[in-house]
XYZ file of C-alpha atoms in Angstrom:
699
model
C -59.448 14.136 -61.130
C -61.129 10.812 -61.798
C -64.865 10.549 -62.086
C -66.681 8.920 -59.237
C -67.902 5.461 -60.149
C -71.606 4.900 -59.785
C -72.555 1.857 -57.790
C -75.043 -0.186 -59.836
C -78.412 -0.737 -58.204
C -77.843 1.930 -55.565
C -80.582 4.560 -55.451
C -79.640 8.152 -54.808
C -80.381 9.325 -51.293
C -82.737 12.332 -51.064
C -81.550 15.090 -48.760
C -84.479 16.431 -46.693
C -82.641 19.682 -46.070
C -83.803 20.792 -49.536
C -87.404 20.846 -48.253
C -86.464 23.317 -45.538
C -84.655 25.512 -48.052
C -87.673 25.604 -50.418
C -90.061 26.544 -47.585
C -87.830 29.376 -46.415
C -87.532 30.769 -49.960
C -91.330 30.699 -50.448
C -91.892 32.516 -47.182
C -89.438 35.203 -48.220
C -91.188 35.636 -51.582
C -94.577 35.875 -49.905
C -93.238 38.540 -47.627
C -91.769 40.604 -50.430
C -94.599 40.289 -52.961
C -98.361 40.126 -52.829
C -100.096 37.338 -54.633
C -102.071 39.794 -56.754
C -98.919 41.155 -58.292
C -96.315 43.880 -57.835
C -96.653 47.707 -57.636
C -94.660 50.109 -59.777
C -93.020 53.121 -58.185
C -93.723 56.639 -59.428
C -93.413 60.245 -58.234
C -95.934 62.836 -57.144
C -95.366 65.131 -60.204
C -95.731 62.184 -62.616
C -98.934 61.131 -60.867
C -100.394 64.602 -61.124
C -99.293 65.394 -64.696
C -99.702 62.037 -66.472
C -102.382 60.164 -64.557
C -104.621 62.562 -62.668
C -105.097 65.297 -65.285
C -105.736 62.666 -68.002
C -108.551 61.101 -65.982
C -106.819 57.691 -65.599
C -107.019 57.508 -61.788
C -109.789 55.512 -60.224
C -108.794 55.429 -56.554
C -106.100 56.766 -54.215
C -105.337 54.982 -50.947
C -103.327 56.940 -48.362
C -101.350 54.547 -46.156
C -99.934 55.608 -42.810
C -100.070 59.254 -44.013
C -96.706 58.738 -45.659
C -97.306 57.250 -49.110
C -100.164 56.747 -51.524
C -101.235 53.820 -53.684
C -102.917 54.560 -56.991
C -105.364 52.336 -58.883
C -105.870 52.926 -62.622
C -109.243 52.553 -64.359
C -109.637 49.263 -66.270
C -110.145 50.933 -69.652
C -106.689 52.520 -69.403
C -104.758 49.314 -68.514
C -103.841 48.877 -72.165
C -102.785 52.461 -72.595
C -99.159 52.714 -73.747
C -98.444 54.790 -70.641
C -99.454 51.979 -68.252
C -99.225 48.770 -70.269
C -95.618 47.981 -69.368
C -95.800 49.353 -65.840
C -98.877 47.469 -64.647
C -97.683 44.009 -63.620
C -99.884 40.989 -63.999
C -100.696 38.677 -61.154
C -98.690 35.467 -60.596
C -101.621 33.509 -62.080
C -101.390 35.554 -65.305
C -104.741 37.345 -64.782
C -105.686 40.992 -64.591
C -104.128 43.096 -61.841
C -106.968 45.020 -60.221
C -104.680 47.291 -58.275
C -103.192 49.180 -56.700
C -100.824 49.799 -59.594
C -98.599 52.660 -58.494
C -97.137 53.964 -55.288
C -95.429 57.256 -54.458
C -94.218 59.168 -51.436
C -96.463 61.977 -50.140
C -94.498 65.244 -49.951
C -96.850 66.999 -47.462
C -99.695 65.165 -45.783
C -101.925 68.181 -44.930
C -101.642 69.747 -48.410
C -102.184 66.325 -50.021
C -105.365 65.782 -47.982
C -106.766 69.097 -49.182
C -105.878 68.231 -52.762
C -107.728 64.894 -52.536
C -111.024 66.698 -51.895
C -110.431 68.948 -54.895
C -109.515 65.963 -57.108
C -112.648 64.130 -56.028
C -114.810 66.994 -57.252
C -112.853 67.708 -60.437
C -111.816 64.207 -61.609
C -114.275 61.928 -59.848
C -111.666 59.857 -57.985
C -112.292 58.135 -54.725
C -109.872 58.106 -51.836
C -109.472 56.552 -48.416
C -107.099 56.466 -45.442
C -105.705 53.332 -43.812
C -103.059 52.182 -41.378
C -101.077 49.160 -42.441
C -98.502 47.082 -40.595
C -95.455 45.942 -42.547
C -96.147 42.293 -41.819
C -93.991 41.077 -44.663
C -90.835 42.621 -43.339
C -91.632 41.548 -39.795
C -92.389 38.048 -40.967
C -89.161 37.931 -42.886
C -87.187 38.959 -39.828
C -88.877 36.250 -37.731
C -88.277 33.632 -40.416
C -84.622 34.536 -40.647
C -84.282 34.505 -36.857
C -85.859 31.088 -36.424
C -83.980 29.751 -39.432
C -80.713 30.873 -37.869
C -81.625 29.284 -34.528
C -82.558 25.998 -36.206
C -79.287 26.000 -38.138
C -77.250 26.613 -34.963
C -79.180 23.878 -33.156
C -78.552 21.348 -35.926
C -74.846 22.261 -35.955
C -74.528 21.851 -32.179
C -76.368 18.536 -32.204
C -74.082 17.153 -34.891
C -71.013 18.273 -32.976
C -72.024 16.829 -29.640
C -73.087 13.532 -31.203
C -69.624 13.013 -32.651
C -70.446 13.711 -36.280
C -68.656 17.022 -36.414
C -65.078 15.877 -36.023
C -62.708 16.161 -33.078
C -64.107 17.562 -29.897
C -67.667 16.540 -30.756
C -67.981 13.783 -28.198
C -70.130 15.281 -25.461
C -72.915 12.717 -25.703
C -70.625 9.881 -26.872
C -67.739 10.698 -24.562
C -68.088 7.421 -22.682
C -68.037 5.338 -25.858
C -65.025 3.279 -26.822
C -62.594 4.704 -29.389
C -61.418 1.287 -30.519
C -60.845 0.769 -34.229
C -62.539 -2.356 -35.509
C -60.890 -4.668 -38.032
C -63.000 -7.481 -39.443
C -63.391 -9.444 -42.668
C -64.384 -6.364 -44.649
C -61.632 -4.177 -43.183
C -58.351 -5.952 -42.654
C -54.789 -4.792 -41.979
C -53.192 -6.632 -44.949
C -50.394 -7.708 -42.572
C -49.770 -11.419 -42.066
C -47.244 -13.546 -40.186
C -45.200 -13.698 -43.381
C -44.506 -9.976 -42.938
C -43.107 -10.567 -39.440
C -39.510 -11.694 -39.743
C -37.760 -13.261 -36.771
C -39.714 -13.366 -33.506
C -40.259 -17.085 -33.968
C -41.079 -17.754 -30.328
C -43.524 -14.855 -30.090
C -45.175 -15.802 -33.401
C -45.656 -19.387 -32.214
C -47.536 -18.252 -29.127
C -49.822 -15.784 -30.870
C -50.385 -18.243 -33.727
C -51.760 -20.643 -31.160
C -54.315 -18.010 -30.150
C -55.310 -17.439 -33.764
C -55.533 -21.175 -34.361
C -57.814 -21.614 -31.349
C -60.204 -19.009 -32.693
C -60.260 -20.747 -36.070
C -60.445 -24.340 -34.761
C -61.719 -24.257 -31.155
C -62.834 -27.902 -31.108
C -59.217 -29.035 -31.549
C -58.452 -27.708 -28.064
C -61.782 -27.983 -26.270
C -61.991 -31.696 -27.101
C -59.043 -32.208 -24.755
C -60.467 -29.908 -22.111
C -58.063 -27.072 -22.826
C -58.956 -23.418 -22.425
C -57.523 -20.590 -24.451
C -55.509 -18.048 -22.469
C -57.570 -14.991 -21.627
C -54.776 -12.564 -22.345
C -51.240 -12.258 -23.672
C -48.834 -9.420 -22.882
C -46.187 -8.511 -25.456
C -43.130 -7.120 -23.665
C -39.954 -5.790 -25.212
C -37.834 -2.765 -26.105
C -39.194 -0.130 -28.512
C -39.059 -1.048 -32.185
C -38.836 -4.824 -31.787
C -42.165 -5.518 -33.494
C -44.824 -5.776 -30.771
C -47.426 -3.697 -32.581
C -46.511 -5.326 -35.901
C -47.141 -8.725 -34.350
C -50.571 -7.569 -33.197
C -51.326 -6.294 -36.715
C -50.402 -9.723 -38.057
C -52.832 -11.306 -35.606
C -55.543 -8.972 -36.886
C -54.698 -9.939 -40.454
C -54.574 -13.679 -39.795
C -57.522 -14.066 -37.451
C -60.880 -14.095 -39.213
C -62.563 -12.597 -36.172
C -63.297 -9.000 -35.155
C -60.160 -7.248 -33.909
C -60.514 -4.158 -31.697
C -57.381 -2.006 -31.654
C -56.752 1.022 -29.466
C -54.079 2.692 -27.356
C -53.932 2.933 -23.592
C -54.142 6.720 -23.835
C -57.557 6.408 -25.561
C -59.081 5.683 -22.160
C -57.708 8.870 -20.661
C -60.019 11.905 -20.569
C -60.380 15.036 -18.499
C -63.863 14.030 -17.283
C -64.284 11.786 -14.252
C -65.484 8.274 -14.981
C -64.918 8.417 -18.729
C -62.079 5.883 -18.746
C -64.078 3.265 -16.845
C -67.074 3.894 -19.101
C -64.974 3.360 -22.225
C -63.614 0.096 -20.819
C -67.167 -1.151 -20.216
C -68.266 -0.114 -23.695
C -65.210 -1.765 -25.286
C -65.880 -5.122 -23.670
C -69.591 -4.822 -24.398
C -68.850 -4.414 -28.109
C -66.352 -7.288 -28.030
C -68.854 -9.628 -26.301
C -71.491 -8.830 -28.932
C -69.058 -9.818 -31.700
C -67.438 -12.756 -29.847
C -65.200 -14.514 -30.597
C -63.086 -11.368 -30.807
C -59.636 -10.002 -29.969
C -58.938 -6.758 -28.106
C -55.500 -5.195 -28.575
C -54.389 -2.427 -26.194
C -51.139 -0.780 -27.256
C -49.001 0.974 -24.626
C -51.071 -0.446 -21.789
C -48.739 1.136 -19.230
C -50.703 4.391 -19.748
C -53.521 2.941 -17.622
C -51.921 -0.178 -16.106
C -49.372 1.511 -13.860
C -49.158 0.073 -10.361
C -51.754 1.595 -8.036
C -50.692 3.671 -5.085
C -47.705 5.215 -6.876
C -49.330 8.552 -7.537
C -47.826 11.604 -5.811
C -51.339 12.596 -4.747
C -51.604 10.021 -2.021
C -55.151 9.239 -0.959
C -56.752 10.891 -3.973
C -59.368 9.230 -6.130
C -57.210 8.848 -9.189
C -59.102 8.620 -12.478
C -56.397 6.348 -13.913
C -56.832 3.925 -11.041
C -60.595 3.842 -11.610
C -59.951 2.927 -15.237
C -57.522 0.192 -14.190
C -59.996 -1.191 -11.637
C -62.682 -1.420 -14.301
C -60.238 -3.146 -16.674
C -59.334 -5.694 -13.997
C -63.017 -6.394 -13.364
C -63.816 -6.825 -17.055
C -60.844 -9.136 -17.669
C -61.552 -11.496 -14.785
C -64.494 -10.554 -12.603
C -67.903 -12.014 -11.851
C -68.943 -11.467 -15.445
C -67.999 -13.898 -18.178
C -65.948 -12.912 -21.204
C -66.147 -16.083 -23.190
C -64.595 -15.714 -26.600
C -62.873 -12.386 -25.850
C -59.056 -12.460 -25.876
C -56.969 -9.494 -24.772
C -53.594 -8.696 -26.309
C -51.514 -5.864 -24.898
C -48.101 -4.382 -25.634
C -45.692 -2.393 -23.484
C -41.987 -1.728 -23.088
C -42.397 -0.944 -19.366
C -43.651 -4.201 -17.887
C -41.856 -3.482 -14.613
C -44.287 -0.686 -13.695
C -47.511 -2.601 -14.397
C -49.825 -3.497 -11.532
C -49.401 -6.976 -10.046
C -53.131 -7.639 -10.301
C -52.970 -7.032 -14.039
C -50.074 -9.452 -14.513
C -51.534 -12.434 -12.687
C -52.762 -15.609 -14.317
C -56.379 -15.327 -15.399
C -55.851 -11.895 -16.835
C -52.601 -11.938 -18.735
C -51.825 -15.633 -18.661
C -48.821 -15.269 -20.920
C -46.015 -12.788 -21.120
C -44.412 -12.960 -24.542
C -40.972 -11.350 -24.550
C -40.002 -9.744 -27.854
C -36.216 -9.353 -27.694
C -33.747 -7.574 -29.916
C -33.087 -9.653 -33.033
C -29.950 -11.750 -33.260
C -27.790 -12.202 -36.366
C -30.089 -14.639 -38.178
C -33.205 -12.690 -37.272
C -31.662 -9.443 -38.514
C -30.962 -11.166 -41.826
C -34.626 -12.212 -42.077
C -35.759 -8.686 -41.221
C -33.483 -7.265 -43.900
C -35.024 -9.676 -46.421
C -38.504 -8.330 -45.644
C -37.561 -4.649 -45.896
C -35.370 -5.138 -48.962
C -38.205 -6.603 -51.058
C -39.661 -3.265 -52.235
C -36.188 -1.828 -53.043
C -34.399 -2.040 -56.361
C -31.094 -3.536 -55.254
C -27.712 -4.049 -56.833
C -26.914 -7.629 -57.823
C -23.874 -7.951 -55.559
C -25.569 -6.840 -52.332
C -24.537 -9.096 -49.449
C -27.343 -9.604 -46.900
C -25.003 -11.327 -44.440
C -22.744 -8.280 -44.410
C -25.674 -5.996 -43.589
C -26.785 -8.238 -40.736
C -23.272 -8.519 -39.270
C -22.635 -4.796 -39.202
C -25.869 -3.955 -37.360
C -25.663 -5.581 -33.902
C -28.129 -4.146 -31.424
C -30.446 -2.808 -34.111
C -34.165 -3.356 -33.687
C -36.579 -4.163 -36.485
C -37.609 -0.507 -36.687
C -33.950 0.529 -36.962
C -33.400 -1.894 -39.845
C -36.488 -0.600 -41.642
C -35.148 2.914 -41.205
C -31.747 1.900 -42.617
C -33.326 0.376 -45.741
C -35.430 3.459 -46.355
C -32.532 5.832 -45.738
C -30.311 3.827 -48.101
C -32.905 4.161 -50.854
C -33.114 7.917 -50.234
C -29.336 8.267 -50.416
C -29.194 6.268 -53.675
C -31.935 8.431 -55.178
C -30.100 11.558 -54.074
C -27.023 10.321 -55.982
C -29.143 9.546 -59.090
C -28.358 5.839 -58.948
C -30.383 3.191 -60.760
C -30.205 0.751 -57.844
C -29.379 0.710 -54.120
C -25.806 -0.444 -53.507
C -23.858 -1.625 -50.471
C -22.200 1.762 -50.052
C -25.634 3.369 -49.718
C -26.448 1.090 -46.803
C -23.152 1.923 -45.132
C -23.817 5.625 -45.593
C -27.296 5.095 -44.167
C -25.841 3.555 -41.002
C -23.500 6.539 -40.820
C -26.334 8.977 -41.129
C -28.639 7.304 -38.630
C -26.092 6.662 -35.886
C -23.675 9.530 -36.224
C -25.713 12.196 -37.923
C -24.890 14.340 -40.913
C -21.226 14.791 -41.758
C -20.041 18.328 -41.035
C -17.453 18.903 -43.716
C -17.259 22.630 -43.144
C -16.898 22.562 -39.364
C -13.999 24.800 -38.348
C -11.552 23.031 -36.033
C -8.234 24.536 -35.031
C -5.010 22.516 -35.536
C -4.566 22.198 -31.759
C -8.102 20.831 -31.325
C -7.681 18.484 -34.263
C -4.484 17.114 -32.756
C -6.201 16.596 -29.393
C -9.084 14.756 -31.079
C -6.653 12.577 -33.022
C -4.775 11.520 -29.880
C -8.061 10.990 -28.063
C -9.339 8.586 -30.713
C -5.920 6.954 -31.044
C -6.021 6.347 -27.280
C -9.317 4.497 -27.607
C -8.000 2.395 -30.465
C -4.687 1.592 -28.750
C -6.186 0.512 -25.426
C -8.926 -1.583 -27.041
C -6.332 -3.270 -29.282
C -4.157 -4.228 -26.293
C -6.975 -5.551 -24.060
C -8.186 -9.128 -24.420
C -11.890 -8.598 -23.720
C -12.383 -5.239 -25.424
C -14.672 -5.141 -28.441
C -12.861 -5.676 -31.766
C -12.063 -2.419 -33.542
C -13.475 -1.700 -37.007
C -12.755 1.945 -37.784
C -11.542 5.199 -36.243
C -12.252 8.684 -37.582
C -11.724 12.299 -36.589
C -14.194 13.709 -39.115
C -16.972 15.588 -37.231
C -20.408 14.097 -37.637
C -23.504 15.083 -35.673
C -22.470 16.088 -32.159
C -19.264 14.082 -32.165
C -15.884 15.470 -33.154
C -14.445 11.991 -33.573
C -15.454 8.400 -33.066
C -14.232 4.812 -32.867
C -16.410 1.930 -33.990
C -16.335 -1.598 -32.698
C -18.187 -4.831 -33.378
C -19.501 -6.085 -30.036
C -19.848 -9.741 -29.293
C -23.468 -10.834 -29.015
C -23.377 -12.574 -25.649
C -26.002 -13.202 -23.002
C -23.763 -12.836 -19.946
C -20.699 -10.720 -19.289
C -17.988 -11.396 -16.718
C -16.193 -8.927 -14.510
C -12.983 -8.931 -16.564
C -14.943 -8.128 -19.716
C -16.662 -5.143 -18.117
C -13.388 -3.860 -16.671
C -11.675 -4.083 -20.073
C -14.490 -2.164 -21.698
C -14.329 0.539 -19.005
C -10.599 0.813 -19.565
C -11.128 1.110 -23.311
C -13.676 3.885 -22.792
C -11.233 5.828 -20.605
C -8.393 5.410 -23.107
C -9.243 8.684 -24.856
C -8.940 10.859 -21.771
C -5.872 8.927 -20.614
C -4.160 9.641 -23.962
C -4.821 13.355 -23.560
C -3.158 13.328 -20.143
C -0.205 11.195 -21.268
C 0.557 13.327 -24.348
C -0.544 16.840 -23.358
C -0.418 16.524 -19.553
C -3.941 17.997 -19.455
C -7.512 16.843 -20.056
C -10.540 18.314 -21.854
C -14.322 18.071 -21.947
C -14.153 15.786 -24.972
C -14.643 12.621 -22.910
C -18.191 13.454 -21.804
C -19.930 10.450 -23.371
C -17.046 8.164 -22.328
C -17.352 9.212 -18.699
C -21.133 8.855 -18.803
C -20.995 5.274 -20.075
C -18.147 4.352 -17.735
C -19.991 5.696 -14.690
C -23.173 3.805 -15.598
C -21.206 0.577 -15.998
C -19.498 1.053 -12.639
C -22.812 1.824 -10.948
C -24.351 -1.310 -12.461
C -21.424 -3.456 -11.297
C -21.709 -2.191 -7.716
C -25.466 -1.732 -7.176
C -27.148 -4.138 -9.631
C -24.991 -7.089 -10.625
C -23.240 -7.746 -7.297
C -19.758 -7.672 -8.862
C -18.063 -5.748 -6.046
C -16.100 -7.560 -3.348
C -16.725 -5.013 -0.611
C -20.524 -4.942 -0.939
C -20.775 -8.601 -1.815
C -23.644 -10.369 -3.533
C -26.139 -7.582 -3.083
C -28.404 -6.033 -5.740
C -30.538 -2.952 -5.174
C -32.302 -3.298 -8.505
C -36.081 -3.774 -8.351
C -37.244 -5.571 -11.479
C -40.910 -5.502 -10.398
C -41.131 -1.762 -10.026
C -43.328 -2.275 -6.955
C -41.243 -0.341 -4.448
C -42.960 2.420 -2.586
C -43.041 5.895 -4.073
C -40.516 7.270 -1.608
C -38.275 4.190 -1.628
C -35.869 5.210 -4.344
C -32.835 4.482 -2.100
C -33.254 1.083 -0.450
C -30.010 1.321 1.575
C -28.579 3.330 4.421
C -26.437 6.442 4.218
C -23.392 4.420 5.277
C -23.976 1.995 2.412
C -24.441 4.908 0.014
C -21.024 6.211 1.066
C -19.457 2.810 0.406
C -21.160 2.636 -3.006
C -19.783 6.037 -3.993
C -16.301 5.031 -2.877
C -16.352 1.712 -4.732
C -17.611 3.324 -7.945
C -14.784 5.844 -7.744
C -12.214 3.099 -7.032
C -13.396 1.103 -10.071
C -13.244 4.051 -12.460
C -9.923 5.450 -11.223
C -8.338 2.002 -11.259
C -9.202 1.487 -14.912
C -8.081 5.024 -15.739
C -4.634 4.361 -14.253
C -4.534 1.049 -16.110
C -5.250 2.853 -19.405
C -2.513 5.416 -18.726
C -0.007 2.642 -18.021
C -0.831 0.873 -21.289
C -0.473 4.105 -23.260
C 2.827 5.064 -21.613
C 4.247 1.644 -22.427
C 3.129 2.017 -26.071
C 3.631 5.753 -26.500
C 5.587 5.424 -29.751
C 2.819 3.381 -31.380
C 0.233 5.834 -30.051
C 2.133 8.650 -31.784
C 2.245 6.722 -35.072
C -1.495 6.035 -34.935
C -2.353 9.661 -34.135
C -0.152 10.921 -36.962
C -1.842 8.540 -39.383
C -5.228 9.805 -38.202
C -4.154 13.414 -38.741
C -2.958 12.445 -42.204
C -5.913 10.342 -43.395
C -8.671 11.398 -40.968
C -10.113 7.886 -41.143
C -8.293 4.569 -40.577
C -9.375 0.936 -40.505
C -8.424 -2.253 -38.735
C -5.607 -3.163 -41.157
C -3.937 0.193 -40.460
C -3.664 -0.767 -36.793
C -2.258 -4.151 -37.743
C 0.575 -2.420 -39.603
C 1.492 -0.490 -36.433
C 0.748 -2.988 -33.629
C 0.960 -6.266 -35.504
C -1.651 -8.990 -35.282
C -3.931 -8.719 -32.286
C -2.668 -11.354 -29.810
C -6.151 -12.217 -28.541
C -7.845 -12.951 -31.871
C -7.254 -16.721 -31.563
C -10.366 -18.396 -32.901
C -12.781 -15.602 -32.138
C -15.470 -15.349 -34.813
C -16.241 -11.788 -33.699
C -12.679 -10.698 -34.441
C -12.851 -12.363 -37.831
C -16.125 -10.628 -38.609
C -14.705 -7.291 -37.491
C -11.657 -7.777 -39.705
C -13.702 -8.740 -42.769
C -16.200 -5.926 -42.255
C -13.402 -3.388 -41.835
C -11.694 -4.522 -45.044
C -14.931 -4.547 -47.015
C -15.895 -1.098 -45.770
C -12.487 0.246 -46.764
C -12.632 -1.295 -50.226
C -16.174 0.000 -50.791
C -15.185 3.498 -49.817
C -12.140 3.396 -52.066
C -14.283 2.208 -54.996
C -16.816 4.937 -54.273
C -14.022 7.505 -54.328
C -14.680 8.717 -50.808
C -11.182 7.903 -49.517
C -7.754 7.483 -50.991
C -5.039 5.756 -49.055
C -2.413 7.950 -50.673
C -4.178 11.298 -50.672
C -4.608 12.872 -47.287
C -6.770 15.711 -48.653
C -9.433 13.533 -50.241
C -13.059 13.828 -49.177
C -14.175 11.122 -46.780
C -17.408 9.369 -45.861
C -17.204 7.113 -42.785
C -19.141 3.886 -42.434
C -19.995 3.227 -38.877
C -20.500 -0.007 -37.078
C -22.503 0.630 -33.938
C -21.261 -0.194 -30.506
C -23.663 -2.049 -28.278
C -23.227 -1.979 -24.526
C -22.966 -5.601 -23.492
C -25.330 -7.060 -21.007
C -24.121 -9.041 -18.031
C -27.255 -10.828 -16.964
C -29.983 -13.076 -18.201
C -32.641 -11.021 -16.429
C -35.161 -9.855 -18.997
C -36.334 -7.022 -16.817
C -32.957 -5.369 -16.439
C -32.763 -1.929 -17.942
C -29.301 -2.571 -19.360
C -30.345 -5.747 -21.152
C -31.286 -4.099 -24.414
C -29.310 -1.207 -25.705
C -29.927 0.812 -28.786
C -27.025 1.094 -31.236
C -24.525 3.584 -30.000
C -21.263 5.002 -31.206
C -18.356 5.678 -28.973
C -18.293 9.386 -29.771
C -16.736 12.227 -27.891
C -18.863 15.292 -27.438
C -17.077 18.569 -26.853
C -19.173 20.953 -24.826
C-alpha cells in the first residue's frame, strides 16, 4: 500500500467526537472510584485476627447491614501489613479511609460483637444506608450514550450521508452528477468517430456557450434543447460525454429513471431542484439519458383516470423547459432509442428544437470507429482496417468496440504477442454465433439433414439475382444454431419488392431442400420462418407492397395511437391481411422448391462437400455452379468474393481448416447478415437491424 500524501499547508481537522468519548470515560471512572482513593477487599477472619486483635482498627462503618468498611489508625499506615494494601488518593496524598471492606457473615452477631470490640479495643462504629449511585449513574450514562449514538446514526442516514437509502430528508433533491472544470469526463469530439452530422449540431451548441456574442450579434438564439435519437449502441451517450468534455460549462448528467421514486411528488421535486441548480450555474447543460422513462406520451397508462406520478414528473419537466419562468443559459440534451413513444408536447419546438438522428455507421464510419478502438491494442503489422469494416455491416459502435476487446482477449488466450486478423474474425464468430460446440453429439441422419438444409440456402441464394451474396456456409454447431450461412448484405437505403421476395425465397430454401430431398420437414427452420413471416407482414401492413390491399400502411410512427387501438383495421381487413401474408410466403416456398428440383444434382454435390469439409466458402460454390450470373459490376459481390477468399486463406494459415483433410478442426468466421430496410422512414422499426446470422435453431 502506498502512503497517503500530505497536502502542504492543510491543517488537520479536529474531530469533536473525541470530546464526547473523554467525558464518558471520566464519568465511568468517577462512578467506579472515589476521589479519595480505592478500598482493598479483605475477609472477616483476616479483619479479626490481623487488624482487630493487634489494635490497628480505628473505626468500623456498617453499610446497609451487609458489609463493613474498616479505617486503620494513622500510625499503622506504614506497617508492613497495610503499607501495600492502603491505596493513596489520586492527588498522591494520604488516604484517610476507609481502607478495607468485607462482607458481614451475620448481621445480628456482628452487631453484638461491635459493642464488645468498642469496650475491649476502643474502636468506634456506626451504621449507615448508602445508595449505589455510581452504578446507577453508570447505567444512566450508558443509556443516554447509546441513545445519542443511535440518534446521530439515524440523522446521518436520513440526511444522505449514510449511503444508499439515506435520502429521507433529501429525497426531493436532484441526483444529477455534475461535471465542471475540476471534474471532467476526459472524452472529446476526437474520441467520437463517425457521426459527423450529429457532431456538427452539438458542436454548434458548445461553440455558442463558448462564444455567445458570435450568434447574439446577429440576433440568433441558441436552441433550448436537442434530442439524440437512434438505435442502441450508436453513440448517443458518448456524444453527450464529448459535449461535457468540450464545453467549459457545468454539465449535469442523469438518467430518466433517477426521477422515479415510490413517494408521490418526488419526481416533480427533483425536476425543480435540477433546474434550480442549473440556473444558479448558468450557462449550463443538462443531459437526461433514456428520457423515455419519464417522457412517455400521457394518457397511455392502463390505469385510466389515475393521477400518475410519471405524468406529474413529465408535466413539471414541460413547465421547466418552456413555461412562464425563464431558463436563460440552460440547454437540455436528451437521448432515447424510443422517440416514437415520447409525448408530443415534449417534442415541439421551444423544448426540443432539434432532433439529431444517430444512425448505424456506414462503411467509412465503421472504419473510423475501428481506428479509435484499435489505438490501445497491440496490432499485427499486416492488419487490414478496410477488411474489418467491410465484414461488419450493420454493426453499431458498441458492437465494434466489443469486437476489438474480444479479439484482444482471444489473442491473449492463445499467448500471442499481437492481435492478428484471425483473432478479429474469431471475435465476430464468438459474438454473433456464440461459442463453438465441438463436442455436441449429432447423429449422422441429423447431420445429413443439416447439410442439405444449409446447402438449400446456399443454392437458392446463388441462383437468385437480388439475394445477398454468399460468403460462407457451415454445419458446425455454434451457440444455438446447428448450422449457418453467412452473406454480405448490400448497404442500401430503399429495397424494392423483387429484392424482398428474393430474400424471402432464400430464407425458405433450407426447408424447401428438406422437403425435396427427404420428402419431410423439421423444426430446424424456426429462425427462417420467423424472419420470413416478419418480412411478409411488413410488406403487407407497413410498406404498402401488396396489390390487394393497395397503398395502405397501418404503421404508426408517432406512437400516439390510443391504448386500445392496436388494430386500426376491421376484422374483414385482418382476414385479407392473413391471407395475403400466407400467399406471399407459400408462393416463395414453391419458388424455392422449383429452383432446387431443377438443380438437384448440384444441391447433392454441395451437401456432400459440406458433409466432407463441414465448412465451405464462396469459391467452392463457384466450382459447382460456375460464376454467379448476376455479379455483373456489383461491388457487393466483389467484396463478398474477396472477403470469402481472405477468410479461407486466413483459416488455412491458422491451421483451423484443411481443404484436403475432412477431419481437421474448424473455426468459422462469420459475416453477419443484416435485414435490409425498404424505406427512408427513420422511425420505422425495421430500419436498423442488429447483426444477425441466418442460423437454424432446432427445438
